[in-house]
Short mmCIF file of C-alpha atoms and ligand atoms in Angstrom, two decimals:
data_model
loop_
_atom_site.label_atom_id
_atom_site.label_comp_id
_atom_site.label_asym_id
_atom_site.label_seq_id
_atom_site.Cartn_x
_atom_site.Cartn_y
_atom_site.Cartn_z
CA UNK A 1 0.00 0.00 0.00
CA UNK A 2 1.14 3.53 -0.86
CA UNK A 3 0.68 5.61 1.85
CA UNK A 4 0.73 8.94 0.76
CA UNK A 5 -1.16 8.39 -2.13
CA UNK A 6 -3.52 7.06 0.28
CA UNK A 7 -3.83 10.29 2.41
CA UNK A 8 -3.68 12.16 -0.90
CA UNK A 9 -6.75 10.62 -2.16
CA UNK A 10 -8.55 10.49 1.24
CA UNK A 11 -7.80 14.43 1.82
CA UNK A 12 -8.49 15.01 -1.53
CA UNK A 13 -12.04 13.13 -1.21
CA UNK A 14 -13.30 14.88 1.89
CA UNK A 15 -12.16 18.48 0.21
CA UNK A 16 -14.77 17.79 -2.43
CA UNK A 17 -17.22 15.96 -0.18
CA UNK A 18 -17.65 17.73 3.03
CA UNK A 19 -19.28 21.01 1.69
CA UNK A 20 -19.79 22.49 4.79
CA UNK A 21 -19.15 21.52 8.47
CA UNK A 22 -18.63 18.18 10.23
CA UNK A 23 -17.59 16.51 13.50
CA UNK A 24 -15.77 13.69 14.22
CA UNK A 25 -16.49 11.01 16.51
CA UNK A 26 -13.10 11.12 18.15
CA UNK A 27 -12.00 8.45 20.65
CA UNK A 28 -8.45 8.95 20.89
CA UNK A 29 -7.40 5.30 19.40
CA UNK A 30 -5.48 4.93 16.47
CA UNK A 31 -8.16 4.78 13.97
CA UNK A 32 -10.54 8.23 14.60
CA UNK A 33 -7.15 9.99 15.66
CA UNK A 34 -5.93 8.90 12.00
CA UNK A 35 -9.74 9.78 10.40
CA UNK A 36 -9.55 12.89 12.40
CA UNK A 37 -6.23 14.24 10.84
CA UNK A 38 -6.64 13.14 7.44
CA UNK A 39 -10.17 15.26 7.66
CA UNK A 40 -8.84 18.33 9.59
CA UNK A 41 -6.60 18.55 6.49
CA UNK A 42 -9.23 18.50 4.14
CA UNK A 43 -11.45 20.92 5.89
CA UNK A 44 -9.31 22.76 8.67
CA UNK A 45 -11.75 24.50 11.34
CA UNK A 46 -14.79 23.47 9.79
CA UNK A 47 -14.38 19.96 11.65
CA UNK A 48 -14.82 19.99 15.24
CA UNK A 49 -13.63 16.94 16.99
CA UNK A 50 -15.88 15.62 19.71
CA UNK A 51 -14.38 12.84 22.65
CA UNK A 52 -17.58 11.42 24.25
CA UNK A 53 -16.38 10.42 27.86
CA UNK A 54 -19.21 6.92 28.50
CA UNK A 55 -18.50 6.16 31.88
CA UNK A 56 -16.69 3.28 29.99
CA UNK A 57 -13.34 4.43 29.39
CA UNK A 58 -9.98 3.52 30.85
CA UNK A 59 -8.69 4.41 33.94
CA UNK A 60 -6.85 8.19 33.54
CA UNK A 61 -8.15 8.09 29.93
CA UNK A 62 -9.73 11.10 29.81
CA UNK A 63 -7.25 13.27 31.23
CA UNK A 64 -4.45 11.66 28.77
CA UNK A 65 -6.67 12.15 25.78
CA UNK A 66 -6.93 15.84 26.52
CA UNK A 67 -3.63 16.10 26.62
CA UNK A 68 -2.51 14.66 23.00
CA UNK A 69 -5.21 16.08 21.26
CA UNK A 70 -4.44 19.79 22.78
CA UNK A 71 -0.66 18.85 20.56
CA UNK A 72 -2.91 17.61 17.19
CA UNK A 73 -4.16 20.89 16.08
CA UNK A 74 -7.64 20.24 16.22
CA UNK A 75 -10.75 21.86 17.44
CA UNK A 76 -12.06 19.39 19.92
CA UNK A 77 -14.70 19.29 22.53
CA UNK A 78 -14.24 16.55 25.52
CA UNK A 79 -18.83 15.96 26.41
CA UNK A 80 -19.38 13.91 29.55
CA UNK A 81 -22.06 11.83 29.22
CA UNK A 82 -21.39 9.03 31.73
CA UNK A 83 -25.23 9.51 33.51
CA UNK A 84 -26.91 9.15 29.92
CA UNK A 85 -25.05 6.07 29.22
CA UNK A 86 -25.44 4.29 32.41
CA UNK A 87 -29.07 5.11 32.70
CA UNK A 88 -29.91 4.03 29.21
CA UNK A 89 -28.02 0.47 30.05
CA UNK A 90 -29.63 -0.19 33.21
CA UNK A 91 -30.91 -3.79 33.79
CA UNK A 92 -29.48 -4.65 30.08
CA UNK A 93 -27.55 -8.06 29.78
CA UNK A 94 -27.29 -9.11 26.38
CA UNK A 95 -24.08 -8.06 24.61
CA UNK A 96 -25.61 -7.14 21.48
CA UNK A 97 -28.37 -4.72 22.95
CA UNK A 98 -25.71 -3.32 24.69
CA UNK A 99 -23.26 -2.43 21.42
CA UNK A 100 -27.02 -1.03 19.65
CA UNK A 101 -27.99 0.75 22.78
CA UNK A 102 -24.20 2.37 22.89
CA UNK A 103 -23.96 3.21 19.38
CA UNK A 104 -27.39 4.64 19.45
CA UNK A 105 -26.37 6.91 22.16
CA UNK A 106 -23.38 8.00 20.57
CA UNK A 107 -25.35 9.05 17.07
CA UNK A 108 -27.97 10.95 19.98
CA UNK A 109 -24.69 12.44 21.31
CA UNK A 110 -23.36 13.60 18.30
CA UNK A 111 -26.51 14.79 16.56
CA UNK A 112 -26.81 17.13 19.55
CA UNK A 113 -23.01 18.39 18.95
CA UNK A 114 -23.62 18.83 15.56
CA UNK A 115 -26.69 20.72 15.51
CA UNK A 116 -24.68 23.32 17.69
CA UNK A 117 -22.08 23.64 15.60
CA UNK A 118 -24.14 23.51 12.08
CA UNK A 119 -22.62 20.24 10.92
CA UNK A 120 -23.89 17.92 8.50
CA UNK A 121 -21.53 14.99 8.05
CA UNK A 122 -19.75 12.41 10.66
CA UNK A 123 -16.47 11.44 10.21
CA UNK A 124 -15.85 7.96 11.63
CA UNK A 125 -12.45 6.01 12.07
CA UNK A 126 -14.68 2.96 10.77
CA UNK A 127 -12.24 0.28 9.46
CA UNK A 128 -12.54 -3.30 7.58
CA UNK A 129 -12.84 -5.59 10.42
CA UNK A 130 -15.79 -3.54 11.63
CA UNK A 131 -18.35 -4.18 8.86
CA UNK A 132 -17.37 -7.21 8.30
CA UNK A 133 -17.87 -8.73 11.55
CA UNK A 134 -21.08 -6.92 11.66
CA UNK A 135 -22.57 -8.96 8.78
CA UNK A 136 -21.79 -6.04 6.47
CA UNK A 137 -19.98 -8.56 3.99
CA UNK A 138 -22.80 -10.90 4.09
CA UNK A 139 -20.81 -13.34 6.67
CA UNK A 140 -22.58 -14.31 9.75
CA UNK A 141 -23.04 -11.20 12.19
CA UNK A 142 -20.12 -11.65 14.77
CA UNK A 143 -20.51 -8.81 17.00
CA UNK A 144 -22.31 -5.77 15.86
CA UNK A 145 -19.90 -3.42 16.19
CA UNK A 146 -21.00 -0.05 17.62
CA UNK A 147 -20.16 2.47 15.28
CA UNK A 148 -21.67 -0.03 12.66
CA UNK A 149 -24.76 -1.78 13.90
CA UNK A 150 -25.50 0.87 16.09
CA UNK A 151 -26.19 3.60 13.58
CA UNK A 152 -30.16 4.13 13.33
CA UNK A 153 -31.16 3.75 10.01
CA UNK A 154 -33.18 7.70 10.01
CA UNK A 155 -29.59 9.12 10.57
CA UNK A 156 -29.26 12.90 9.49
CA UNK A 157 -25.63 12.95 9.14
CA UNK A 158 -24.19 12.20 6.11
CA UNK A 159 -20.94 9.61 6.93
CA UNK A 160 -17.46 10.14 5.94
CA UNK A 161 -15.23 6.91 6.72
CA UNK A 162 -12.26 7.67 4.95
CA UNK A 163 -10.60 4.61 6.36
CA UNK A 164 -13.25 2.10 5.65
CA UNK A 165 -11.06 -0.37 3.39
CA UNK A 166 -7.99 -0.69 5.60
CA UNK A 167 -7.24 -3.30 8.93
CA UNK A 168 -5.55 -2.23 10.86
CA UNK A 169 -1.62 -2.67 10.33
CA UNK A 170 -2.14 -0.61 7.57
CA UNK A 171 -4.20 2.31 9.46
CA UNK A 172 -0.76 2.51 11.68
CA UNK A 173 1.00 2.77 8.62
CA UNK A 174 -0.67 5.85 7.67
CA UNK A 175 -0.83 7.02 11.58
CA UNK A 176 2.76 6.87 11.28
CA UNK A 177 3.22 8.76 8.21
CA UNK A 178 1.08 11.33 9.62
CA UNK A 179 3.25 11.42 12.80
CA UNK A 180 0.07 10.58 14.64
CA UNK A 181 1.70 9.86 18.53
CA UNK A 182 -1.09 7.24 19.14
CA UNK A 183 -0.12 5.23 16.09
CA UNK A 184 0.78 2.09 17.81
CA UNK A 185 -1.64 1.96 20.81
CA UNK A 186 -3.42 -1.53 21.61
CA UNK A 187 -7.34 -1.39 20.10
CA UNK A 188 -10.33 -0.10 22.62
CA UNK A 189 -13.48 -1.27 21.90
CA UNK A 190 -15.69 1.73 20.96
CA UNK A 191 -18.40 0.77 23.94
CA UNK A 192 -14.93 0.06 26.15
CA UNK A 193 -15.45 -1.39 29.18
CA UNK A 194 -19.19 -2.19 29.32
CA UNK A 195 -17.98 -4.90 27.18
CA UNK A 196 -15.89 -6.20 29.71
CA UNK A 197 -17.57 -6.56 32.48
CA UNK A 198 -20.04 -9.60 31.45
CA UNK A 199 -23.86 -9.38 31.44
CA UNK A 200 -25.40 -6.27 33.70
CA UNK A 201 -24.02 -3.18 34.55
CA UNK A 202 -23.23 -1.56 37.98
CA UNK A 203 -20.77 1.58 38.43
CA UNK A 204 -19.20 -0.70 40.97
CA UNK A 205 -18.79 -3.09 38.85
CA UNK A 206 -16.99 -0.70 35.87
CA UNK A 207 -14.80 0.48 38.76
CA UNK A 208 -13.42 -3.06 39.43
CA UNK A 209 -12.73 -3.28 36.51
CA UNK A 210 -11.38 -0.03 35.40
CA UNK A 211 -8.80 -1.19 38.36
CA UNK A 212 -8.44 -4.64 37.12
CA UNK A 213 -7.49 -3.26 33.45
CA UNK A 214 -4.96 -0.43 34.83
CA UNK A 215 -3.07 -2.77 36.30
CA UNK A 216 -2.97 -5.59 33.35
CA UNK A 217 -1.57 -3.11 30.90
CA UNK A 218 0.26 -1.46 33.82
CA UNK A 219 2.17 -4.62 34.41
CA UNK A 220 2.47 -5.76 30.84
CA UNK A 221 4.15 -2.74 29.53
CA UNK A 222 6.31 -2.63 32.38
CA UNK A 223 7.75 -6.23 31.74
CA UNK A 224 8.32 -5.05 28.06
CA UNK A 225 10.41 -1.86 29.34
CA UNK A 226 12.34 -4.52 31.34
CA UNK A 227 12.34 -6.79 28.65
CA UNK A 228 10.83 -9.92 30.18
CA UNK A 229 8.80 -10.06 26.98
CA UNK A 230 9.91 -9.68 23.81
CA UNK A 231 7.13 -7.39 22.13
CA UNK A 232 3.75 -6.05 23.42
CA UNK A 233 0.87 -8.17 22.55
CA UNK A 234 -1.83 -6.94 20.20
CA UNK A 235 -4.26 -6.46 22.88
CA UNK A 236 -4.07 -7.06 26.83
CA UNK A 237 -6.71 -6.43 29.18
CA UNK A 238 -9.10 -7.41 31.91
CA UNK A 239 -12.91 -8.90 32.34
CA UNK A 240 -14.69 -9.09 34.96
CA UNK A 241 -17.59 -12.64 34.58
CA UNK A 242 -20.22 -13.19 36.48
CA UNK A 243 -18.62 -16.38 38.59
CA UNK A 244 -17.74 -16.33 42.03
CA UNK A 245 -15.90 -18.46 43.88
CA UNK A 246 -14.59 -19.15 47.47
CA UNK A 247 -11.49 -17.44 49.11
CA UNK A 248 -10.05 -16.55 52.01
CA UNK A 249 -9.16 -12.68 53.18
CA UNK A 250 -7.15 -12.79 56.15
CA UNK A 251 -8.62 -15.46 58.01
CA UNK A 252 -11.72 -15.08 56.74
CA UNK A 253 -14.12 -16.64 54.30
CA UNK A 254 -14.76 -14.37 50.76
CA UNK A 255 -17.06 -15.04 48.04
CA UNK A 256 -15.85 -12.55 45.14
CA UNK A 257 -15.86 -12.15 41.26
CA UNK A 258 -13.53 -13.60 38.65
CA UNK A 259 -11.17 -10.85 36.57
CA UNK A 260 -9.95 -12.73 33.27
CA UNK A 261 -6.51 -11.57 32.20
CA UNK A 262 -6.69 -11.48 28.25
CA UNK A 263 -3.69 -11.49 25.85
CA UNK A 264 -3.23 -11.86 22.64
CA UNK A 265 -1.10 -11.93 19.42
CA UNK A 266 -2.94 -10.58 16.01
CA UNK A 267 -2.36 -8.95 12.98
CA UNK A 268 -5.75 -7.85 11.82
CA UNK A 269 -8.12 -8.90 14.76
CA UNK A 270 -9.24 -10.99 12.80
CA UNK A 271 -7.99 -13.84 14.22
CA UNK A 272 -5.85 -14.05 17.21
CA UNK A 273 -3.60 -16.51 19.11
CA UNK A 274 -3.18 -16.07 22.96
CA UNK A 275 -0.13 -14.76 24.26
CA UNK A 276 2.36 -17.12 25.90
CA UNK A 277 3.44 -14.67 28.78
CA UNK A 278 6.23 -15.89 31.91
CA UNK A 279 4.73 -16.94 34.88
CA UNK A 280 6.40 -14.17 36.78
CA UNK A 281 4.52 -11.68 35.09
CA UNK A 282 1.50 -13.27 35.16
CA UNK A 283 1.56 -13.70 39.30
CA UNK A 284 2.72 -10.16 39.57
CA UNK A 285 -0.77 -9.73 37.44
CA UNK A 286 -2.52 -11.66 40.05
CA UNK A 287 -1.53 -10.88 43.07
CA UNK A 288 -1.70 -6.63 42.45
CA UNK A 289 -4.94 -7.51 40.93
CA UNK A 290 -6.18 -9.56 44.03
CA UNK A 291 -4.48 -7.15 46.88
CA UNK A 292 -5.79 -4.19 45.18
CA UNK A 293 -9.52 -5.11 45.11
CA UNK A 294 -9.56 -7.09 48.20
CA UNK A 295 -12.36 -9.29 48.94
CA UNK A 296 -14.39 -8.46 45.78
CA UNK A 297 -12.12 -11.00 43.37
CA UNK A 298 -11.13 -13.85 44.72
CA UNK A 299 -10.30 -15.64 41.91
CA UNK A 300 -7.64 -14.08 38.76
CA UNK A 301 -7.42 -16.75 35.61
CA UNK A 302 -5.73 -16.45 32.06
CA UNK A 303 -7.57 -16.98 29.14
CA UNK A 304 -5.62 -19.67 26.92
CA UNK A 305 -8.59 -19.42 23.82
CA UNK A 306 -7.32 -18.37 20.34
CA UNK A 307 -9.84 -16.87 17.84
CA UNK A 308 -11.47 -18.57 16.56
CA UNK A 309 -13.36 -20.52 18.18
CA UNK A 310 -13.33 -17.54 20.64
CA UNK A 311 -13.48 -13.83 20.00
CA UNK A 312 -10.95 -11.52 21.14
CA UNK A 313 -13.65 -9.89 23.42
CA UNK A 314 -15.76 -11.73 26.20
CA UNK A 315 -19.24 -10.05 24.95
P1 LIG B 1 -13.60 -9.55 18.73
O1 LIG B 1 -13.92 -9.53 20.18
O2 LIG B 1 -14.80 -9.58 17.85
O3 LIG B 1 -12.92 -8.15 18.45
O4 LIG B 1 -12.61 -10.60 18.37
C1 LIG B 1 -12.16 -7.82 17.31
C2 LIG B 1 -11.58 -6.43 17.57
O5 LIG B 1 -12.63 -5.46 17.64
C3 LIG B 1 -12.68 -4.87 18.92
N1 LIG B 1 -14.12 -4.73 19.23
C4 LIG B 1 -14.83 -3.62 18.99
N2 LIG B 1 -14.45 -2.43 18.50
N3 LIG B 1 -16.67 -1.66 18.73
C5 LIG B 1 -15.38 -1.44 18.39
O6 LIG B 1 -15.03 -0.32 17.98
C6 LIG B 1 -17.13 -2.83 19.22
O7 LIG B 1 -18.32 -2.98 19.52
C7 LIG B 1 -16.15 -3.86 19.36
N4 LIG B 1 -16.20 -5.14 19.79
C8 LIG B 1 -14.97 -5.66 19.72
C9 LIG B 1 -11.92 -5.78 19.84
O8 LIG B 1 -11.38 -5.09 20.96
C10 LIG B 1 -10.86 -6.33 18.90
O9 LIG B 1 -9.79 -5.42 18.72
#
């Protein structure tokens, strides 16, 4: 793949498309950084960026995301919405209703934005894997993605997804050309962590998790820097499932939740192969994860599944 030709063309396709103003559903991952900045050059200060904080996100996320896009030369806007979210997921369960009832709220979310600014088009860091594992390529629907399946079909903004063909090694191909800082960041699910903690939703719950997450990518990187593994995987993270199991706190019975430490090798997400990581990192894993959240996970395991038969994913 040519690379600048490829921003060429994209720039030069939003220039002639986008007529008047748009937004950008920026979430500070490689792919709507990358849509972002190949759009911003098209159109300049007609795009307004917009970072929709879900309740969902990372821990710290938020406050590092305002901090790299203040450096990209973009007109951004950081909305919180984490009440709208929540309340519209209460008592929900089922994976998919969650990803519709997400992306719905992110089109309500942005439609909003829009109108105040006078936009009529969406940009969207959409890429291959997306639509095609939401049935778009008349496989068997996978997972809808969010900023796929989620899209109601009376939509008033016009979409612009200038990086709709790609996967994703070659989306950090052009992130890199573009000198875009994020270019080699692990994937985020768009609906983040309310796909990782299984079934219903509870802020507790998010916050366990939040905590659980932190400290799998805390420890990961760190073995990298100290070279106990070779390279990062693709994507590492937590879940939290709905099991519990016996333990003891002190001297003390528990009866806590299960966090699943996930890691994985890929090239397109398409399929993945688990990551074989040292047993040293993986009990430093388990016993910050188990010290720091106390009696409410009593239990830390490692998912050994490749995709398929599994997804990378729990929900
Ligand atoms: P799965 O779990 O299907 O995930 O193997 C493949 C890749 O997609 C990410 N993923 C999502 N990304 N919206 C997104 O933007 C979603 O609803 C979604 N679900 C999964 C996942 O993290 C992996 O990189």
């Amino acid at each position: 793949m040519d690379v600048q030709k490829f921003v060429e063309e994209q720039v030069s396709d939003a220039s002639s498309r986008v007529t008047g103003r748009a937004i950008v559903a920026l979430s500070g991952g490689v792919d709507s950084t990358t849509a972002a900045v190949i759009v911003s050059r098209a159109i300049g200060s007609r795009l307004l960026a917009v970072y929709v904080d879900t309740g969902f996100m990372r821990k710290g996320e938020t406050e590092k995301l305002n901090a790299m896009f203040s450096g990209l030369n973009l007109n951004f806007k950081i909305v919180n919405a984490s009440d709208i979210f929540f309340e519209a997921l209460e008592g929900v369960e089922d994976a998919e209703q969650k990803r519709t009832i997400i992306g719905r709220k992110f089109i309500e979310v942005f439609e909003k934005e829009a109108e105040a600014t006078g936009a009529e088009y969406l940009v969207q860091g959409t890429i291959a894997p997306d639509w095609i594992e939401s049935g778009g390529a008349l496989r068997d629907r996978i997972k809808s993605h969010h900023n796929v399946a989620g899209l109601p079909s009376d939509m008033k903004l016009k979409l612009v997804e200038p990086l709709r063909d790609l996967y994703k090694d070659e989306v950090r191909a052009v992130a890199r050309h573009l000198g875009i800082s994020v270019s080699e960041r692990q994937p985020f699910p768009g609906p983040g962590l309310a796909v990782r903690v299984l079934g219903k939703l509870t802020r507790g719950d998010v916050e366990i998790e939040r905590e659980a997450c932190a400290i799998v990518e805390e420890e990961i990187e760190k073995a990298f820097e100290e070279k106990l593994i070779s390279s990062l995987p693709w994507q590492y993270f937590a879940a939290l499932i709905p099991v519990r199991s016996v333990g003891v706190q002190g001297d003390v019975r528990a009866y806590g939740r299960t966090i699943v430490v996930r890691a994985v090798a890929s090239k397109d997400a398409m399929t993945a192969r688990f990551s074989v990581l040292p047993h040293e990192l993986l009990e430093n894993i388990s016993t910050r994860i188990t010290n720091r959240l106390g009696a409410s996970v009593t239990r830390v395991v490692y998912d050994i599944t490749n995709k398929p038969p599994a997804t990378i994913e729990w929900e």
